[in-house]
XYZ file of C-alpha atoms in Angstrom:
654
model
C 178.734 -31.950 -61.410
C 178.949 -34.427 -64.289
C 178.790 -31.548 -66.741
C 181.438 -29.619 -64.830
C 183.693 -32.665 -64.900
C 183.284 -32.999 -68.665
C 184.181 -29.308 -69.075
C 187.425 -29.752 -67.080
C 188.354 -32.941 -68.967
C 187.909 -31.228 -72.348
C 190.076 -28.304 -71.240
C 192.914 -30.488 -69.956
C 193.103 -33.561 -72.193
C 193.203 -34.363 -75.885
C 191.235 -37.571 -75.246
C 188.859 -36.826 -72.334
C 186.945 -40.092 -72.729
C 190.098 -42.202 -72.343
C 191.176 -40.240 -69.249
C 187.765 -40.702 -67.665
C 187.671 -44.394 -68.550
C 190.902 -45.122 -66.651
C 190.130 -42.917 -63.644
C 189.781 -44.271 -60.099
C 189.057 -42.791 -56.680
C 192.293 -41.684 -54.995
C 190.880 -42.687 -51.588
C 189.086 -46.049 -52.030
C 190.184 -47.096 -55.527
C 186.676 -47.500 -56.999
C 186.552 -47.232 -60.776
C 184.638 -44.737 -62.878
C 182.504 -47.567 -64.307
C 181.206 -48.417 -60.835
C 180.566 -45.041 -59.149
C 180.418 -41.322 -59.930
C 183.838 -39.716 -59.480
C 184.883 -36.076 -59.684
C 188.252 -34.283 -60.060
C 189.876 -33.192 -56.792
C 191.403 -30.085 -58.408
C 190.937 -27.947 -61.519
C 194.069 -29.477 -63.054
C 192.408 -32.928 -62.825
C 195.401 -34.620 -61.191
C 193.243 -37.005 -59.162
C 189.616 -38.107 -58.787
C 187.433 -38.897 -55.760
C 184.144 -40.811 -55.599
C 180.933 -39.346 -54.216
C 181.243 -41.465 -51.045
C 184.781 -40.234 -50.279
C 184.300 -36.538 -51.164
C 182.594 -35.697 -47.800
C 185.574 -37.199 -45.959
C 188.016 -35.117 -48.036
C 186.033 -31.971 -47.258
C 186.044 -32.773 -43.525
C 189.823 -33.264 -43.644
C 190.572 -29.933 -45.326
C 189.132 -30.003 -48.810
C 191.979 -31.266 -51.010
C 194.076 -34.386 -51.499
C 196.129 -32.990 -54.376
C 199.734 -32.177 -53.418
C 200.861 -30.868 -56.796
C 202.415 -27.374 -56.625
C 199.695 -24.769 -56.893
C 196.857 -27.190 -56.081
C 197.217 -27.352 -52.303
C 194.590 -24.649 -51.826
C 192.358 -25.604 -54.752
C 188.714 -25.254 -53.636
C 187.067 -27.083 -56.558
C 185.553 -29.828 -54.439
C 184.250 -27.436 -51.794
C 182.789 -25.065 -54.397
C 181.099 -27.655 -56.617
C 179.992 -30.213 -54.035
C 178.200 -27.543 -52.021
C 175.997 -26.377 -54.881
C 172.447 -27.561 -55.268
C 171.274 -29.361 -58.381
C 169.359 -26.238 -59.444
C 172.466 -24.056 -59.081
C 174.425 -26.448 -61.321
C 171.675 -26.455 -63.933
C 171.262 -22.653 -63.955
C 175.023 -22.080 -64.206
C 175.317 -24.425 -67.156
C 172.425 -22.868 -69.043
C 173.801 -19.351 -68.453
C 177.049 -20.475 -70.058
C 175.095 -21.617 -73.168
C 175.399 -25.250 -72.202
C 172.922 -27.948 -73.097
C 171.310 -29.665 -70.141
C 171.717 -33.458 -70.362
C 170.239 -35.253 -67.392
C 169.567 -38.865 -68.423
C 168.784 -40.039 -64.901
C 166.450 -37.215 -63.871
C 163.420 -37.887 -66.029
C 160.500 -36.368 -64.117
C 160.851 -33.759 -66.892
C 161.264 -35.607 -70.186
C 162.578 -33.679 -73.235
C 161.050 -34.922 -76.474
C 162.593 -34.062 -79.835
C 159.729 -33.941 -82.361
C 160.683 -33.721 -86.049
C 159.879 -30.406 -87.779
C 158.971 -28.780 -84.453
C 161.012 -26.909 -81.915
C 162.103 -28.898 -78.920
C 159.844 -28.229 -75.981
C 159.746 -29.456 -72.408
C 156.752 -31.657 -71.596
C 155.744 -32.388 -68.008
C 154.497 -35.953 -67.557
C 151.637 -36.204 -65.055
C 149.898 -39.166 -63.505
C 147.109 -38.704 -66.016
C 149.598 -38.957 -68.890
C 149.321 -42.198 -70.850
C 152.702 -43.362 -72.121
C 152.714 -46.027 -74.798
C 155.856 -48.114 -75.145
C 156.419 -49.818 -78.483
C 159.563 -50.809 -80.388
C 161.656 -49.146 -77.725
C 164.394 -49.901 -75.209
C 164.483 -47.969 -71.922
C 166.930 -47.727 -69.067
C 165.848 -49.376 -65.835
C 165.708 -46.002 -64.049
C 163.481 -44.481 -66.724
C 161.149 -47.476 -66.821
C 160.566 -47.397 -63.075
C 160.030 -43.636 -63.070
C 157.339 -44.062 -65.700
C 155.773 -46.966 -63.816
C 155.483 -44.885 -60.657
C 154.410 -41.541 -62.193
C 152.417 -42.198 -65.395
C 149.986 -44.621 -66.980
C 151.972 -47.158 -68.988
C 150.731 -49.118 -71.981
C 153.221 -51.770 -73.082
C 153.167 -52.814 -76.713
C 155.451 -55.044 -78.750
C 159.254 -55.162 -78.702
C 159.912 -53.413 -75.381
C 163.188 -54.030 -73.552
C 165.055 -52.664 -70.539
C 168.771 -52.132 -69.957
C 171.001 -50.761 -67.197
C 171.395 -46.992 -66.953
C 174.804 -45.347 -67.111
C 176.060 -41.768 -66.942
C 176.114 -39.874 -70.233
C 174.337 -42.651 -72.116
C 170.920 -42.425 -73.727
C 168.095 -43.709 -71.551
C 165.889 -44.312 -74.593
C 166.952 -46.369 -77.573
C 165.365 -47.850 -80.633
C 163.774 -51.258 -80.182
C 166.316 -54.058 -80.270
C 166.550 -57.828 -80.348
C 167.980 -60.083 -77.637
C 171.461 -60.161 -79.182
C 171.677 -56.367 -79.308
C 170.323 -56.029 -75.773
C 173.066 -58.321 -74.446
C 175.673 -55.775 -75.575
C 174.341 -53.211 -73.084
C 174.718 -53.016 -69.329
C 172.272 -55.455 -67.595
C 169.313 -53.870 -65.864
C 168.850 -53.794 -62.104
C 165.696 -52.995 -60.188
C 165.233 -50.538 -57.307
C 163.034 -51.085 -54.281
C 159.507 -49.753 -54.697
C 157.465 -48.747 -51.670
C 153.679 -48.888 -51.680
C 152.709 -47.185 -54.937
C 149.184 -47.477 -56.309
C 150.275 -46.247 -59.732
C 153.108 -48.741 -59.882
C 150.862 -51.697 -59.030
C 148.154 -50.577 -61.460
C 150.727 -50.356 -64.244
C 152.160 -53.773 -63.417
C 148.673 -55.309 -63.417
C 148.011 -53.883 -66.914
C 151.270 -55.127 -68.391
C 151.041 -58.441 -70.263
C 153.185 -61.225 -68.864
C 156.416 -61.698 -70.780
C 156.177 -58.254 -72.385
C 159.541 -56.709 -71.391
C 162.782 -58.216 -72.653
C 165.488 -58.199 -69.988
C 168.199 -60.081 -71.850
C 171.126 -61.606 -69.951
C 171.687 -60.768 -66.277
C 174.140 -62.258 -63.800
C 172.254 -61.164 -60.699
C 168.560 -60.487 -60.256
C 167.316 -59.358 -56.853
C 163.751 -58.170 -56.396
C 162.293 -56.849 -53.153
C 158.881 -55.626 -52.006
C 156.543 -54.466 -54.819
C 159.314 -54.825 -57.401
C 158.850 -58.600 -57.194
C 155.593 -58.231 -59.113
C 157.541 -57.248 -62.227
C 158.986 -60.755 -62.527
C 156.186 -62.308 -64.657
C 156.473 -59.362 -67.049
C 160.165 -59.929 -67.764
C 161.742 -62.188 -70.365
C 165.289 -63.425 -69.859
C 167.576 -64.581 -72.638
C 167.034 -68.292 -73.300
C 170.752 -68.951 -72.708
C 170.947 -66.800 -69.586
C 173.250 -67.971 -66.774
C 172.468 -66.196 -63.520
C 174.936 -66.167 -60.629
C 172.259 -65.196 -58.127
C 168.469 -64.892 -58.061
C 166.829 -63.594 -54.888
C 163.274 -62.689 -53.905
C 162.248 -61.416 -50.468
C 158.639 -60.507 -49.675
C 157.346 -59.822 -46.157
C 153.895 -58.876 -47.485
C 151.532 -60.956 -49.623
C 150.864 -57.951 -51.893
C 154.475 -58.079 -53.030
C 153.823 -61.365 -54.871
C 150.199 -60.837 -55.923
C 151.050 -60.827 -59.655
C 153.291 -63.883 -59.432
C 150.731 -65.946 -57.531
C 148.194 -65.377 -60.311
C 150.674 -66.354 -63.019
C 150.507 -69.853 -64.503
C 152.715 -72.538 -63.027
C 155.976 -73.064 -64.924
C 155.487 -69.804 -66.822
C 158.539 -67.780 -65.716
C 161.690 -68.983 -67.476
C 164.850 -68.268 -65.488
C 167.340 -70.274 -67.532
C 170.368 -71.430 -65.557
C 170.729 -70.196 -61.969
C 173.680 -70.904 -59.675
C 172.193 -69.558 -56.438
C 168.467 -69.231 -55.796
C 167.084 -67.775 -52.575
C 163.435 -67.168 -51.710
C 162.280 -65.753 -48.393
C 158.908 -65.289 -46.729
C 155.943 -64.863 -49.145
C 158.318 -65.074 -52.119
C 158.480 -68.843 -51.571
C 155.013 -69.080 -53.110
C 156.542 -68.006 -56.433
C 158.454 -71.272 -56.703
C 155.836 -73.250 -58.700
C 155.832 -70.469 -61.299
C 159.558 -70.684 -62.020
C 161.218 -72.836 -64.672
C 164.923 -73.647 -64.649
C 166.974 -74.863 -67.600
C 166.798 -78.652 -67.916
C 170.599 -78.848 -67.624
C 170.784 -76.465 -64.668
C 173.300 -77.175 -61.893
C 172.599 -75.027 -58.844
C 175.306 -74.272 -56.283
C 172.753 -73.376 -53.618
C 168.981 -73.444 -53.228
C 167.560 -71.808 -50.122
C 164.037 -71.272 -48.793
C 163.252 -69.569 -45.488
C 159.847 -68.975 -43.890
C 159.354 -67.893 -40.280
C 155.523 -67.952 -40.534
C 153.084 -70.563 -41.823
C 151.311 -68.022 -44.054
C 154.523 -67.586 -46.045
C 154.030 -71.071 -47.558
C 150.221 -71.017 -47.815
C 150.315 -71.310 -51.619
C 153.183 -73.702 -52.182
C 151.836 -76.392 -49.854
C 148.809 -76.607 -52.169
C 151.086 -77.737 -54.997
C 151.236 -81.427 -55.874
C 154.055 -83.472 -54.408
C 156.981 -84.007 -56.786
C 155.746 -81.204 -59.062
C 158.568 -78.623 -58.856
C 161.668 -79.557 -60.846
C 164.978 -78.270 -59.450
C 167.407 -80.434 -61.397
C 170.859 -80.734 -59.858
C 171.511 -78.896 -56.582
C 174.805 -78.880 -54.676
C 173.512 -77.334 -51.443
C 169.873 -77.380 -50.345
C 168.706 -75.480 -47.244
C 165.103 -75.250 -46.049
C 164.410 -73.221 -42.913
C 161.305 -72.901 -40.744
C 157.954 -73.587 -42.433
C 159.797 -73.786 -45.761
C 160.764 -77.334 -44.789
C 157.208 -78.318 -45.720
C 158.054 -77.548 -49.353
C 160.413 -80.528 -49.493
C 157.824 -83.073 -50.756
C 157.031 -80.732 -53.656
C 160.585 -80.716 -54.998
C 162.119 -83.015 -57.601
C 165.875 -83.421 -57.941
C 167.760 -84.897 -60.880
C 168.109 -88.675 -60.530
C 171.897 -88.321 -60.802
C 172.078 -85.423 -58.359
C 175.101 -85.225 -56.059
C 174.415 -82.859 -53.167
C 177.289 -81.377 -51.179
C 175.014 -80.523 -48.249
C 171.379 -80.996 -47.266
C 169.942 -79.115 -44.301
C 166.502 -78.792 -42.755
C 165.953 -76.369 -39.880
C 162.723 -77.037 -37.990
C 162.461 -75.752 -34.417
C 158.699 -76.355 -34.407
C 156.869 -79.581 -35.234
C 154.535 -77.637 -37.558
C 157.578 -76.873 -39.693
C 157.532 -80.498 -40.916
C 153.792 -81.232 -40.661
C 153.477 -81.700 -44.449
C 156.494 -84.003 -44.547
C 155.089 -86.211 -41.795
C 151.908 -86.815 -43.834
C 153.688 -88.607 -46.671
C 154.844 -92.209 -46.866
C 158.217 -93.313 -45.608
C 160.841 -93.469 -48.330
C 159.049 -91.083 -50.694
C 161.521 -88.162 -50.874
C 164.378 -88.994 -53.247
C 167.518 -87.015 -52.440
C 169.987 -88.897 -54.624
C 173.578 -88.725 -53.424
C 174.316 -86.501 -50.417
C 177.786 -85.772 -49.042
C 176.760 -83.945 -45.874
C 173.464 -84.325 -44.040
C 172.803 -82.470 -40.807
C 169.495 -82.597 -38.945
C 168.683 -80.917 -35.652
C 165.511 -80.565 -33.655
C 162.162 -81.680 -35.144
C 163.510 -82.351 -38.645
C 165.095 -85.564 -37.321
C 161.610 -87.085 -37.409
C 161.615 -86.613 -41.194
C 164.498 -89.043 -41.586
C 162.335 -92.104 -42.467
C 160.832 -90.125 -45.359
C 164.190 -89.632 -47.081
C 165.769 -91.953 -49.642
C 169.415 -91.785 -50.641
C 171.026 -93.269 -53.739
C 171.948 -96.927 -53.236
C 175.591 -96.109 -54.013
C 175.679 -93.026 -51.787
C 178.903 -92.230 -49.930
C 178.331 -89.573 -47.270
C 181.215 -87.539 -45.879
C 179.272 -86.485 -42.798
C 175.968 -87.471 -41.227
C 174.984 -85.638 -38.065
C 171.896 -85.758 -35.843
C 171.433 -83.613 -32.742
C 168.353 -83.469 -30.493
C 168.378 -81.531 -27.237
C 164.746 -82.495 -26.468
C 162.978 -85.864 -26.489
C 160.154 -84.493 -28.639
C 162.637 -83.932 -31.465
C 162.810 -87.739 -31.932
C 159.213 -88.563 -30.944
C 158.421 -89.966 -34.411
C 161.649 -91.621 -35.456
C 161.839 -93.839 -32.373
C 158.662 -95.568 -33.589
C 160.302 -96.580 -36.854
C 161.373 -100.207 -37.202
C 164.939 -101.063 -36.315
C 167.247 -101.383 -39.338
C 164.665 -99.642 -41.550
C 166.478 -96.464 -42.648
C 169.161 -97.091 -45.272
C 172.104 -94.681 -45.348
C 174.687 -96.566 -47.363
C 178.292 -95.589 -46.778
C 179.084 -92.885 -44.213
C 182.562 -91.549 -43.455
C 181.672 -89.616 -40.313
C 178.622 -90.332 -38.158
C 177.783 -88.213 -35.106
C 174.673 -88.655 -32.957
C 174.159 -86.288 -30.046
C 171.767 -86.242 -27.099
C 168.332 -87.816 -27.796
C 169.367 -88.379 -31.415
C 171.510 -91.277 -30.185
C 168.249 -93.237 -29.950
C 168.033 -93.188 -33.753
C 171.052 -95.489 -34.031
C 169.110 -98.810 -34.059
C 166.976 -97.493 -36.928
C 169.911 -96.915 -39.295
C 171.394 -99.353 -41.790
C 174.885 -98.839 -43.172
C 176.451 -100.486 -46.210
C 178.001 -103.841 -45.335
C 181.327 -102.652 -46.752
C 181.218 -99.273 -45.027
C 184.508 -97.792 -43.794
C 183.858 -95.023 -41.278
C 186.505 -92.427 -40.471
C 184.801 -91.525 -37.206
C 181.806 -92.649 -35.178
C 180.743 -90.477 -32.259
C 177.952 -90.919 -29.711
C 177.258 -88.280 -27.065
C 174.667 -88.918 -24.354
C 174.666 -86.678 -21.287
C 171.732 -88.358 -19.513
C 170.545 -91.969 -19.533
C 167.350 -91.052 -21.426
C 169.517 -90.197 -24.419
C 170.126 -93.940 -24.937
C 166.872 -95.469 -23.648
C 166.056 -96.968 -27.083
C 169.546 -98.412 -27.469
C 169.288 -100.166 -24.092
C 166.229 -102.083 -25.342
C 168.020 -103.881 -28.173
C 170.167 -107.003 -27.999
C 173.918 -106.897 -27.660
C 175.679 -107.123 -31.014
C 172.690 -105.911 -33.058
C 174.032 -102.628 -34.500
C 176.369 -103.297 -37.437
C 178.878 -100.479 -37.932
C 181.310 -102.188 -40.299
C 184.831 -100.774 -40.261
C 185.499 -97.752 -38.024
C 188.806 -95.881 -37.791
C 187.932 -93.735 -34.778
C 185.316 -94.640 -32.170
C 184.363 -92.164 -29.461
C 181.639 -92.722 -26.874
C 180.906 -90.158 -24.177
C 179.051 -90.382 -20.865
C 175.969 -92.664 -21.040
C 176.768 -93.477 -24.670
C 179.537 -95.767 -23.403
C 176.822 -98.242 -22.409
C 176.016 -98.631 -26.109
C 179.349 -100.367 -26.750
C 178.063 -103.951 -26.226
C 175.349 -103.269 -28.820
C 177.867 -102.438 -31.550
C 179.436 -104.854 -34.016
C 182.606 -103.971 -35.887
C 183.953 -105.706 -38.972
C 186.129 -108.693 -38.060
C 189.020 -107.153 -40.018
C 188.540 -103.701 -38.526
C 191.621 -101.541 -37.961
C 190.854 -98.679 -35.594
C 193.135 -95.661 -35.478
C 191.740 -94.512 -32.146
C 189.384 -95.874 -29.488
C 188.569 -93.638 -26.531
C 186.257 -93.990 -23.538
C 185.956 -91.469 -20.704
C 183.493 -92.035 -17.845
C 183.406 -89.862 -14.727
C 180.277 -91.631 -13.452
C 179.869 -95.347 -12.724
C 176.442 -95.325 -14.412
C 178.154 -94.568 -17.708
C 179.618 -98.104 -17.765
C 176.839 -99.976 -15.932
C 175.888 -101.975 -19.055
C 179.467 -102.827 -19.986
C 180.321 -104.061 -16.498
C 177.500 -106.609 -16.714
C 178.611 -107.833 -20.143
C 180.626 -111.053 -20.388
C 184.404 -110.827 -20.339
C 185.987 -110.933 -23.810
C 182.605 -110.275 -25.452
C 183.265 -106.970 -27.234
C 185.359 -107.463 -30.373
C 187.356 -104.394 -31.359
C 189.642 -105.934 -33.979
C 192.928 -104.091 -34.419
C 193.420 -100.843 -32.497
C 196.373 -98.468 -32.913
C 195.585 -96.123 -30.027
C 193.453 -97.068 -27.027
C 192.665 -94.643 -24.219
C 190.464 -95.359 -21.199
C 189.893 -92.879 -18.407
C 188.208 -93.016 -15.008
C 185.389 -95.607 -14.697
C 185.867 -96.605 -18.350
C 188.959 -98.578 -17.280
C 186.606 -101.205 -15.845
C 185.523 -102.026 -19.421
C 188.980 -103.440 -20.163
C 188.232 -107.134 -19.355
C 185.271 -107.026 -21.748
C 187.356 -106.010 -24.765
C 188.958 -108.358 -27.288
C 191.704 -107.251 -29.660
C 192.853 -109.002 -32.821
C 195.490 -111.645 -32.085
C 197.896 -109.892 -34.475
C 197.242 -106.436 -33.057
C 200.126 -103.955 -32.836
C 199.179 -100.926 -30.747
C 201.027 -97.628 -31.086
C 199.772 -96.381 -27.737
C 197.812 -97.831 -24.819
C 196.837 -95.428 -22.042
C 194.914 -95.815 -18.765
C 194.276 -92.976 -16.312
C 192.476 -93.140 -12.940
C 192.675 -90.322 -10.412
C 190.501 -92.193 -7.864
C 190.652 -95.737 -6.518
C 186.974 -96.364 -7.312
C 187.755 -95.953 -11.011
C 189.572 -99.327 -10.972
C 187.291 -101.113 -8.490
C 186.189 -103.686 -11.097
C 189.402 -104.335 -12.985
C 191.442 -105.156 -9.893
C 189.044 -108.068 -9.344
C 190.177 -109.601 -12.652
C 192.733 -112.408 -12.632
C 196.350 -111.531 -13.186
C 197.593 -112.134 -16.754
C 193.996 -112.377 -18.010
C 193.727 -109.434 -20.399
C 195.503 -109.959 -23.728
C 196.858 -106.866 -25.470
C 199.349 -108.266 -27.955
C 202.098 -105.911 -29.080
C 202.238 -102.397 -27.629
C 204.762 -99.719 -28.615
C 203.968 -97.252 -25.834
C 202.258 -98.118 -22.554
C 201.191 -95.365 -20.136
C 199.473 -96.079 -16.793
C 198.729 -93.134 -14.537
C 197.748 -92.940 -10.874
C 195.515 -95.843 -9.696
C 195.527 -97.269 -13.228
C 199.054 -98.555 -12.511
C 197.404 -101.313 -10.451
C 196.014 -102.764 -13.708
C 199.520 -103.719 -14.867
C 199.486 -107.274 -13.404
C 196.262 -108.006 -15.309
C 197.788 -107.371 -18.740
C 199.413 -109.862 -21.097
C 201.711 -108.668 -23.861
C 202.961 -110.580 -26.878
C 206.059 -112.644 -26.023
C 207.955 -110.942 -28.862
C 206.847 -107.442 -27.962
C 209.396 -104.629 -28.219
C 208.130 -101.571 -26.342
C 209.346 -98.113 -27.325
C 208.443 -96.633 -23.951
C 206.900 -97.647 -20.638
C 205.462 -94.806 -18.547
C 204.234 -95.468 -14.999
C 203.164 -92.506 -12.859
C 202.452 -93.319 -9.223
C 202.300 -90.381 -6.848
C 201.428 -92.367 -3.715
C 201.827 -95.926 -2.519
C 198.136 -96.792 -3.065
C 198.699 -96.346 -6.803
C 200.895 -99.500 -6.770
C 199.263 -101.426 -3.902
C 198.114 -104.292 -6.189
C 201.538 -104.590 -7.811
C 203.272 -104.849 -4.439
C 201.202 -107.954 -3.600
C 202.617 -110.109 -6.418
C 205.890 -112.010 -6.687
C 209.057 -110.431 -7.973
C 209.575 -110.837 -11.724
C 205.983 -111.911 -12.366
C 205.061 -109.060 -14.717
C 206.545 -109.983 -18.093
C 207.017 -106.948 -20.244
C 209.533 -108.301 -22.746
C 211.946 -105.912 -24.440
C 211.794 -102.199 -23.594
C 213.738 -99.312 -25.108
C 212.842 -96.663 -22.534
C 211.653 -96.923 -18.922
C 212.426 -94.362 -16.259
C 210.949 -95.284 -12.823
C 209.683 -92.211 -10.987
C 208.221 -91.562 -7.578
C 206.691 -94.750 -6.114
C 207.285 -96.779 -9.294
C 210.893 -97.201 -8.186
C 209.485 -99.636 -5.603
C 208.094 -102.040 -8.206
C 211.114 -102.528 -10.430
C 211.772 -105.929 -8.855
C 208.247 -107.026 -9.814
C 208.992 -106.512 -13.502
C 210.577 -108.933 -15.931
C 212.015 -106.914 -18.808
C 215.024 -106.533 -21.064
C 216.427 -103.138 -22.028
C 217.329 -102.819 -25.700
C 218.676 -100.016 -27.888
C-alpha cells in the first residue's frame, strides 16, 4: 500500500514528498510522521490512517465528498489485498520492491555481481561491523540468525521509505536520526543466545527521550550505550520473570550509564537492575518508583550494601511492597528537596530490612509531603530530615494496632520533624504523637487528630498534661476520642488560631477534659470556635488570650445531657473577650449565663435558637438584666428566646 500511495502522489503532485509530509488523517488527525496513512480516493483529496480505515469501510467506504469521488473504491480495493497481492502487482508493473520493514528476506547488493535474494536462516552467522541498523532490523536478526557484534555498531529508529542499514556513524551523526525503540520479545532461545554473546556496551543507542524495556528485551540494556549528554524523560523496566534480567544481574555494578533521567520506574524482578545503573552526577529526577509484590523480586538488591546506590536529587520517591526494603540502599543528594515521599507496606516483611538498621540512619534531606500508612509507620524512627526542613504535609494513618507496634516503643520526643504546615494523624497512628518533635518556631496551618476508638489514643493517655509542644497552630481539629488529647497539647503563648473545632457525640470522648482543671488549657487567640454536643462541657477548661477578638463563637447541643457539666459552672465564670458573632443552638442556649464578654464588646450578631422551653430553663432562673452582652448590631428573638429578652442587658447600635 505504501508503494501504491507513492504512485498516486507522483501522478497528482509536483512535489509528492511535501504533500505527504503535511498530510494528516481526516478522521483522527494523526500525522504522517506518527502512523501510516493512505489516500481515501484516487485524486488524493484526503488521507486516513490504518486505524481509521476499517471504520471508513464499515461506514460505506469513502469520506471524500468531492464531485466524482463519492463512489471511489480505492480504499476498499487496496485495503482488502494481501501483502503478496500487492507485491506481485507491483513487480508485474515493472516496479522495484522496497520493503525496509520486512527483512526476513534481505536483499544484498554485491559489487560486480547481479543482485540476488538471500534467505537468512537460523544457521546463518551475521557479522555486524561499522554499521548502523534500524531497531526493527536488529531485532529480526537477533531472533532469526546468529549475530556477531564487532566494532562501531549502532541502532536507530525505523521509518517508512528510509534505509534500514546505514554506514557506521558516530554519536553526533546518530543523534540526527529517529531514536530507536524496542519491541517486546517473547521466549526466544536464539534471541537470548545472541544477547549472551554480545559484549556489554557494544551497540550505540545515542540520545533517546523514552526507553521502555519489557520481558526478554530488558536483557539488551547492558549491551546499549547512551549518549553521554542524554536526557531521558522516562526510563521503565518491568520483568515478571527472573530470566528477563539474567544479563543485567551478571553485569558489574555501576556499569550501565543512563545519563540524566526525569522519571525512572522499575517493577518486579527489574528492581534488581538498580545497582547496575549510573545516573548523571547532576541528575534531578521528577519521580523514582519501585514496586515489588513478591519478596523474590528484590532478592538481589537487598544483598547490596546500605547507602551504595546513588540517586542524586529526586522530587518524588515511591516504594511499594517489598521494594520498600531497598530504601536503606539508596543515597540522595545532601541538598535534595523532595516534593513527596511515600512508602507502601501492607505486610511487615515489606520493611524487614529497614527495621534492622539503626534509628536515624536514612537521610531524606528536605521533604515537602510525607505520607505513611500501615506497617511503614514503624520505619519512622529510621528516617532523618534536614534540620531546616519545612514540610507542607505530614500524614500517618494506621487502621490496625500492629501498624504502630514498633514506633510506640520509641522514646517520647525522639523523632525530629522540624517545621510542618499540616499534620494529620489517624486511627492508631495518633499514638505516634508523643514521639514527634516539631521546631520550636513551627507555624502549623492545620493539626488534625482522628481516633474512633479509645485504643487509638492509649499512648497519649499515658503522658502528662502539657507535654506535647505544637507551637503555633492556625486550625486545630480533634475528633471522637482524640478530643481527650487536648489537655496534653501545648500551644505557643502568642498563638492565633483561625479555627478550633470539637465535636463529641459520646461522653467518653471528653472524659479526660472533664477531669482537667478549669482554665487549664491555653488556646491563645481564636478567631472561630465551634463546640458541638458533649464537647461543650470542655468550655470551662479553656483559656483565651485576654486581648482575643473572636469572629464567631458557636455552641450546639441537641440533647440536655450534652450540657450536663457546663450548667454546673458558676454564672459569669467563662471569659470570652470580644465576640463578633455569637450563636447558641438548642440546649446550648443555657450556657449563656456562664459567659463573660469584654465590657467594650460590639457584637455584629447574636443568634439564639430555642425550640422548646427546656432550651432556656437555666436562663429563666436568673434575674432580669443579669446577662451583660454590651452593644449589639443585630438580634432577632425567635421562638422561646422571646421569653428571655428581659434577662439580657444590651444596647442596640447601627
